[in-house]
Amino acid sequence: MISTLTELQQRYPQAHVWAFGDSAEMADELAQLVIAGHKTASCSSYEAYQLPDGMAGVGDFHIVLDGRGEPACVIRTTRLTLIRFNEVSPEQAAREGEGDKSLGYWRQAHQEFFERAGCFSEEMELVFEEFMLVEPRHAKG
């Protein structure tokens, strides 16, 4: 049986709760990459990071939801870096674990994502977050 969000919030009382991406499909896909160990980083626009629900610090826990809004895993922030979109390195792109893990794929996918959000610029500031998987899909007990 999978732990409920309420149970996880009791276990991680200060945890941020959110899903990756901007669609149910993307939330499922990216959560699975985390669980499989391929995705150990993510990024957001600096502006989105400044929103009340967006601020996270090193050491913070996050309950990551799947596309149905159910808990998929718990991660913990290990590092935060402020960087411009056009300065993301091939190594950072690979840590995001998406597509073929190349910088070219990362740039295309993230440009499309930020354009959908209405905030893309080659010079835009990003908060690049590295994290570790704390708990994959949760078993009760």
PDB file of N, CA and C in Angstrom, residues 44-111:
ATOM      1  N   SER A  44      14.366  25.797 -12.259  1.00  0.00           N
ATOM      2  CA  SER A  44      13.182  26.637 -12.430  1.00  0.00           C
ATOM      3  C   SER A  44      13.668  28.043 -12.738  1.00  0.00           C
ATOM      4  N   SER A  45      12.763  28.832 -13.285  1.00  0.00           N
ATOM      5  CA  SER A  45      13.132  30.226 -13.511  1.00  0.00           C
ATOM      6  C   SER A  45      13.333  30.891 -12.147  1.00  0.00           C
ATOM      7  N   TYR A  46      14.211  31.861 -12.112  1.00  0.00           N
ATOM      8  CA  TYR A  46      14.456  32.585 -10.864  1.00  0.00           C
ATOM      9  C   TYR A  46      13.167  33.238 -10.369  1.00  0.00           C
ATOM     10  N   GLU A  47      12.355  33.748 -11.306  1.00  0.00           N
ATOM     11  CA  GLU A  47      11.091  34.381 -10.924  1.00  0.00           C
ATOM     12  C   GLU A  47      10.157  33.378 -10.255  1.00  0.00           C
ATOM     13  N   ALA A  48      10.034  32.175 -10.814  1.00  0.00           N
ATOM     14  CA  ALA A  48       9.170  31.146 -10.208  1.00  0.00           C
ATOM     15  C   ALA A  48       9.706  30.738  -8.848  1.00  0.00           C
ATOM     16  N   TYR A  49      11.004  30.709  -8.725  1.00  0.00           N
ATOM     17  CA  TYR A  49      11.628  30.339  -7.455  1.00  0.00           C
ATOM     18  C   TYR A  49      11.304  31.350  -6.360  1.00  0.00           C
ATOM     19  N   GLN A  50      11.096  32.602  -6.733  1.00  0.00           N
ATOM     20  CA  GLN A  50      10.807  33.653  -5.760  1.00  0.00           C
ATOM     21  C   GLN A  50       9.376  33.599  -5.225  1.00  0.00           C
ATOM     22  N   LEU A  51       8.482  32.851  -5.882  1.00  0.00           N
ATOM     23  CA  LEU A  51       7.108  32.735  -5.404  1.00  0.00           C
ATOM     24  C   LEU A  51       7.093  32.009  -4.066  1.00  0.00           C
ATOM     25  N   PRO A  52       6.090  32.285  -3.210  1.00  0.00           N
ATOM     26  CA  PRO A  52       6.075  31.687  -1.861  1.00  0.00           C
ATOM     27  C   PRO A  52       6.235  30.171  -1.846  1.00  0.00           C
ATOM     28  N   ASP A  53       5.631  29.461  -2.783  1.00  0.00           N
ATOM     29  CA  ASP A  53       5.748  28.011  -2.800  1.00  0.00           C
ATOM     30  C   ASP A  53       7.007  27.528  -3.500  1.00  0.00           C
ATOM     31  N   GLY A  54       7.766  28.419  -4.114  1.00  0.00           N
ATOM     32  CA  GLY A  54       8.919  28.020  -4.900  1.00  0.00           C
ATOM     33  C   GLY A  54      10.235  28.010  -4.150  1.00  0.00           C
ATOM     34  N   MET A  55      10.309  28.692  -3.037  1.00  0.00           N
ATOM     35  CA  MET A  55      11.583  28.822  -2.333  1.00  0.00           C
ATOM     36  C   MET A  55      11.918  27.542  -1.590  1.00  0.00           C
ATOM     37  N   ALA A  56      13.100  27.054  -1.848  1.00  0.00           N
ATOM     38  CA  ALA A  56      13.610  25.874  -1.162  1.00  0.00           C
ATOM     39  C   ALA A  56      15.050  26.141  -0.786  1.00  0.00           C
ATOM     40  N   GLY A  57      15.507  25.476   0.235  1.00  0.00           N
ATOM     41  CA  GLY A  57      16.883  25.623   0.660  1.00  0.00           C
ATOM     42  C   GLY A  57      17.591  24.284   0.671  1.00  0.00           C
ATOM     43  N   VAL A  58      18.892  24.333   0.744  1.00  0.00           N
ATOM     44  CA  VAL A  58      19.669  23.107   0.855  1.00  0.00           C
ATOM     45  C   VAL A  58      19.231  22.387   2.125  1.00  0.00           C
ATOM     46  N   GLY A  59      18.968  21.109   1.994  1.00  0.00           N
ATOM     47  CA  GLY A  59      18.503  20.300   3.119  1.00  0.00           C
ATOM     48  C   GLY A  59      16.998  20.122   3.169  1.00  0.00           C
ATOM     49  N   ASP A  60      16.265  20.900   2.379  1.00  0.00           N
ATOM     50  CA  ASP A  60      14.801  20.791   2.378  1.00  0.00           C
ATOM     51  C   ASP A  60      14.353  19.478   1.738  1.00  0.00           C
ATOM     52  N   PHE A  61      13.238  18.967   2.256  1.00  0.00           N
ATOM     53  CA  PHE A  61      12.596  17.787   1.688  1.00  0.00           C
ATOM     54  C   PHE A  61      11.472  18.222   0.755  1.00  0.00           C
ATOM     55  N   HIS A  62      11.201  17.376  -0.246  1.00  0.00           N
ATOM     56  CA  HIS A  62      10.144  17.632  -1.215  1.00  0.00           C
ATOM     57  C   HIS A  62       9.378  16.336  -1.448  1.00  0.00           C
ATOM     58  N   ILE A  63       8.073  16.395  -1.324  1.00  0.00           N
ATOM     59  CA  ILE A  63       7.220  15.269  -1.690  1.00  0.00           C
ATOM     60  C   ILE A  63       6.826  15.512  -3.138  1.00  0.00           C
ATOM     61  N   VAL A  64       7.325  14.665  -4.023  1.00  0.00           N
ATOM     62  CA  VAL A  64       7.083  14.818  -5.453  1.00  0.00           C
ATOM     63  C   VAL A  64       5.836  14.016  -5.815  1.00  0.00           C
ATOM     64  N   LEU A  65       4.900  14.683  -6.472  1.00  0.00           N
ATOM     65  CA  LEU A  65       3.640  14.051  -6.855  1.00  0.00           C
ATOM     66  C   LEU A  65       3.705  13.542  -8.283  1.00  0.00           C
ATOM     67  N   ASP A  66       2.920  12.517  -8.560  1.00  0.00           N
ATOM     68  CA  ASP A  66       2.810  12.028  -9.933  1.00  0.00           C
ATOM     69  C   ASP A  66       1.706  12.805 -10.645  1.00  0.00           C
ATOM     70  N   GLY A  67       1.358  12.395 -11.838  1.00  0.00           N
ATOM     71  CA  GLY A  67       0.369  13.101 -12.636  1.00  0.00           C
ATOM     72  C   GLY A  67      -1.046  13.036 -12.107  1.00  0.00           C
ATOM     73  N   ARG A  68      -1.299  12.151 -11.161  1.00  0.00           N
ATOM     74  CA  ARG A  68      -2.623  12.050 -10.529  1.00  0.00           C
ATOM     75  C   ARG A  68      -2.675  12.792  -9.199  1.00  0.00           C
ATOM     76  N   GLY A  69      -1.543  13.414  -8.834  1.00  0.00           N
ATOM     77  CA  GLY A  69      -1.481  14.126  -7.562  1.00  0.00           C
ATOM     78  C   GLY A  69      -1.181  13.233  -6.384  1.00  0.00           C
ATOM     79  N   GLU A  70      -0.720  12.026  -6.662  1.00  0.00           N
ATOM     80  CA  GLU A  70      -0.363  11.069  -5.608  1.00  0.00           C
ATOM     81  C   GLU A  70       1.144  11.108  -5.376  1.00  0.00           C
ATOM     82  N   PRO A  71       1.593  10.811  -4.153  1.00  0.00           N
ATOM     83  CA  PRO A  71       3.033  10.816  -3.891  1.00  0.00           C
ATOM     84  C   PRO A  71       3.777   9.796  -4.748  1.00  0.00           C
ATOM     85  N   ALA A  72       4.854  10.250  -5.365  1.00  0.00           N
ATOM     86  CA  ALA A  72       5.706   9.365  -6.164  1.00  0.00           C
ATOM     87  C   ALA A  72       7.014   9.076  -5.429  1.00  0.00           C
ATOM     88  N   CYS A  73       7.565  10.108  -4.774  1.00  0.00           N
ATOM     89  CA  CYS A  73       8.821   9.936  -4.055  1.00  0.00           C
ATOM     90  C   CYS A  73       9.075  11.152  -3.180  1.00  0.00           C
ATOM     91  N   VAL A  74      10.099  11.039  -2.356  1.00  0.00           N
ATOM     92  CA  VAL A  74      10.573  12.156  -1.539  1.00  0.00           C
ATOM     93  C   VAL A  74      12.025  12.384  -1.923  1.00  0.00           C
ATOM     94  N   ILE A  75      12.373  13.647  -2.175  1.00  0.00           N
ATOM     95  CA  ILE A  75      13.749  14.027  -2.487  1.00  0.00           C
ATOM     96  C   ILE A  75      14.213  15.075  -1.481  1.00  0.00           C
ATOM     97  N   ARG A  76      15.522  15.287  -1.435  1.00  0.00           N
ATOM     98  CA  ARG A  76      16.095  16.301  -0.546  1.00  0.00           C
ATOM     99  C   ARG A  76      17.104  17.136  -1.327  1.00  0.00           C
ATOM    100  N   THR A  77      16.969  18.446  -1.246  1.00  0.00           N
ATOM    101  CA  THR A  77      17.866  19.372  -1.937  1.00  0.00           C
ATOM    102  C   THR A  77      19.267  19.276  -1.349  1.00  0.00           C
ATOM    103  N   THR A  78      20.262  19.096  -2.232  1.00  0.00           N
ATOM    104  CA  THR A  78      21.654  19.021  -1.790  1.00  0.00           C
ATOM    105  C   THR A  78      22.488  20.222  -2.237  1.00  0.00           C
ATOM    106  N   ARG A  79      22.011  20.919  -3.283  1.00  0.00           N
ATOM    107  CA  ARG A  79      22.773  22.071  -3.782  1.00  0.00           C
ATOM    108  C   ARG A  79      21.868  22.956  -4.626  1.00  0.00           C
ATOM    109  N   LEU A  80      22.058  24.260  -4.520  1.00  0.00           N
ATOM    110  CA  LEU A  80      21.351  25.245  -5.341  1.00  0.00           C
ATOM    111  C   LEU A  80      22.378  26.143  -6.012  1.00  0.00           C
ATOM    112  N   THR A  81      22.181  26.394  -7.307  1.00  0.00           N
ATOM    113  CA  THR A  81      23.091  27.244  -8.060  1.00  0.00           C
ATOM    114  C   THR A  81      22.269  28.219  -8.899  1.00  0.00           C
ATOM    115  N   LEU A  82      22.632  29.474  -8.863  1.00  0.00           N
ATOM    116  CA  LEU A  82      22.010  30.475  -9.726  1.00  0.00           C
ATOM    117  C   LEU A  82      22.842  30.540 -11.003  1.00  0.00           C
ATOM    118  N   ILE A  83      22.176  30.332 -12.149  1.00  0.00           N
ATOM    119  CA  ILE A  83      22.880  30.259 -13.425  1.00  0.00           C
ATOM    120  C   ILE A  83      21.966  30.777 -14.532  1.00  0.00           C
ATOM    121  N   ARG A  84      22.543  31.310 -15.588  1.00  0.00           N
ATOM    122  CA  ARG A  84      21.743  31.739 -16.739  1.00  0.00           C
ATOM    123  C   ARG A  84      21.481  30.536 -17.645  1.00  0.00           C
ATOM    124  N   PHE A  85      20.359  30.587 -18.361  1.00  0.00           N
ATOM    125  CA  PHE A  85      19.966  29.509 -19.264  1.00  0.00           C
ATOM    126  C   PHE A  85      21.120  29.138 -20.195  1.00  0.00           C
ATOM    127  N   ASN A  86      21.750  30.148 -20.795  1.00  0.00           N
ATOM    128  CA  ASN A  86      22.798  29.889 -21.783  1.00  0.00           C
ATOM    129  C   ASN A  86      24.137  29.493 -21.164  1.00  0.00           C
ATOM    130  N   GLU A  87      24.203  29.364 -19.843  1.00  0.00           N
ATOM    131  CA  GLU A  87      25.432  28.949 -19.163  1.00  0.00           C
ATOM    132  C   GLU A  87      25.350  27.534 -18.598  1.00  0.00           C
ATOM    133  N   VAL A  88      24.200  26.867 -18.759  1.00  0.00           N
ATOM    134  CA  VAL A  88      24.055  25.502 -18.254  1.00  0.00           C
ATOM    135  C   VAL A  88      25.059  24.614 -18.980  1.00  0.00           C
ATOM    136  N   SER A  89      25.783  23.809 -18.222  1.00  0.00           N
ATOM    137  CA  SER A  89      26.836  22.964 -18.783  1.00  0.00           C
ATOM    138  C   SER A  89      26.277  21.605 -19.230  1.00  0.00           C
ATOM    139  N   PRO A  90      27.027  20.904 -20.066  1.00  0.00           N
ATOM    140  CA  PRO A  90      26.606  19.548 -20.450  1.00  0.00           C
ATOM    141  C   PRO A  90      26.433  18.633 -19.234  1.00  0.00           C
ATOM    142  N   GLU A  91      27.277  18.801 -18.226  1.00  0.00           N
ATOM    143  CA  GLU A  91      27.178  17.977 -17.020  1.00  0.00           C
ATOM    144  C   GLU A  91      25.886  18.272 -16.259  1.00  0.00           C
ATOM    145  N   GLN A  92      25.531  19.544 -16.155  1.00  0.00           N
ATOM    146  CA  GLN A  92      24.287  19.901 -15.483  1.00  0.00           C
ATOM    147  C   GLN A  92      23.086  19.358 -16.259  1.00  0.00           C
ATOM    148  N   ALA A  93      23.109  19.510 -17.572  1.00  0.00           N
ATOM    149  CA  ALA A  93      22.010  18.993 -18.401  1.00  0.00           C
ATOM    150  C   ALA A  93      21.867  17.489 -18.203  1.00  0.00           C
ATOM    151  N   ALA A  94      22.973  16.769 -18.153  1.00  0.00           N
ATOM    152  CA  ALA A  94      22.925  15.317 -17.961  1.00  0.00           C
ATOM    153  C   ALA A  94      22.333  14.952 -16.606  1.00  0.00           C
ATOM    154  N   ARG A  95      22.592  15.745 -15.570  1.00  0.00           N
ATOM    155  CA  ARG A  95      22.029  15.472 -14.239  1.00  0.00           C
ATOM    156  C   ARG A  95      20.505  15.565 -14.244  1.00  0.00           C
ATOM    157  N   GLU A  96      19.947  16.350 -15.178  1.00  0.00           N
ATOM    158  CA  GLU A  96      18.481  16.427 -15.259  1.00  0.00           C
ATOM    159  C   GLU A  96      17.893  15.128 -15.794  1.00  0.00           C
ATOM    160  N   GLY A  97      18.707  14.299 -16.461  1.00  0.00           N
ATOM    161  CA  GLY A  97      18.315  12.946 -16.815  1.00  0.00           C
ATOM    162  C   GLY A  97      17.266  12.795 -17.904  1.00  0.00           C
ATOM    163  N   GLU A  98      16.998  13.834 -18.655  1.00  0.00           N
ATOM    164  CA  GLU A  98      15.906  13.802 -19.630  1.00  0.00           C
ATOM    165  C   GLU A  98      16.413  13.517 -21.039  1.00  0.00           C
ATOM    166  N   GLY A  99      15.564  12.891 -21.848  1.00  0.00           N
ATOM    167  CA  GLY A  99      15.906  12.610 -23.240  1.00  0.00           C
ATOM    168  C   GLY A  99      17.188  11.813 -23.335  1.00  0.00           C
ATOM    169  N   ASP A 100      18.093  12.254 -24.199  1.00  0.00           N
ATOM    170  CA  ASP A 100      19.383  11.570 -24.356  1.00  0.00           C
ATOM    171  C   ASP A 100      20.444  12.146 -23.411  1.00  0.00           C
ATOM    172  N   LYS A 101      20.028  12.984 -22.484  1.00  0.00           N
ATOM    173  CA  LYS A 101      20.879  13.610 -21.457  1.00  0.00           C
ATOM    174  C   LYS A 101      21.894  14.597 -22.039  1.00  0.00           C
ATOM    175  N   SER A 102      21.704  14.990 -23.296  1.00  0.00           N
ATOM    176  CA  SER A 102      22.638  15.933 -23.921  1.00  0.00           C
ATOM    177  C   SER A 102      22.228  17.378 -23.632  1.00  0.00           C
ATOM    178  N   LEU A 103      23.190  18.275 -23.774  1.00  0.00           N
ATOM    179  CA  LEU A 103      22.910  19.698 -23.609  1.00  0.00           C
ATOM    180  C   LEU A 103      21.944  20.173 -24.689  1.00  0.00           C
ATOM    181  N   GLY A 104      22.085  19.672 -25.915  1.00  0.00           N
ATOM    182  CA  GLY A 104      21.176  20.054 -26.992  1.00  0.00           C
ATOM    183  C   GLY A 104      19.734  19.692 -26.676  1.00  0.00           C
ATOM    184  N   TYR A 105      19.521  18.470 -26.191  1.00  0.00           N
ATOM    185  CA  TYR A 105      18.164  18.058 -25.812  1.00  0.00           C
ATOM    186  C   TYR A 105      17.653  18.937 -24.680  1.00  0.00           C
ATOM    187  N   TRP A 106      18.498  19.153 -23.672  1.00  0.00           N
ATOM    188  CA  TRP A 106      18.096  19.967 -22.525  1.00  0.00           C
ATOM    189  C   TRP A 106      17.660  21.356 -22.976  1.00  0.00           C
ATOM    190  N   ARG A 107      18.468  21.989 -23.822  1.00  0.00           N
ATOM    191  CA  ARG A 107      18.143  23.346 -24.277  1.00  0.00           C
ATOM    192  C   ARG A 107      16.809  23.383 -25.014  1.00  0.00           C
ATOM    193  N   GLN A 108      16.604  22.444 -25.928  1.00  0.00           N
ATOM    194  CA  GLN A 108      15.356  22.434 -26.694  1.00  0.00           C
ATOM    195  C   GLN A 108      14.148  22.208 -25.781  1.00  0.00           C
ATOM    196  N   ALA A 109      14.209  21.195 -24.942  1.00  0.00           N
ATOM    197  CA  ALA A 109      13.075  20.866 -24.067  1.00  0.00           C
ATOM    198  C   ALA A 109      12.789  21.992 -23.078  1.00  0.00           C
ATOM    199  N   HIS A 110      13.832  22.579 -22.521  1.00  0.00           N
ATOM    200  CA  HIS A 110      13.617  23.635 -21.528  1.00  0.00           C
ATOM    201  C   HIS A 110      13.202  24.953 -22.167  1.00  0.00           C
ATOM    202  N   GLN A 111      13.701  25.236 -23.358  1.00  0.00           N
ATOM    203  CA  GLN A 111      13.226  26.427 -24.061  1.00  0.00           C
ATOM    204  C   GLN A 111      11.726  26.292 -24.322  1.00  0.00           C
TER     205      GLN A 111
END
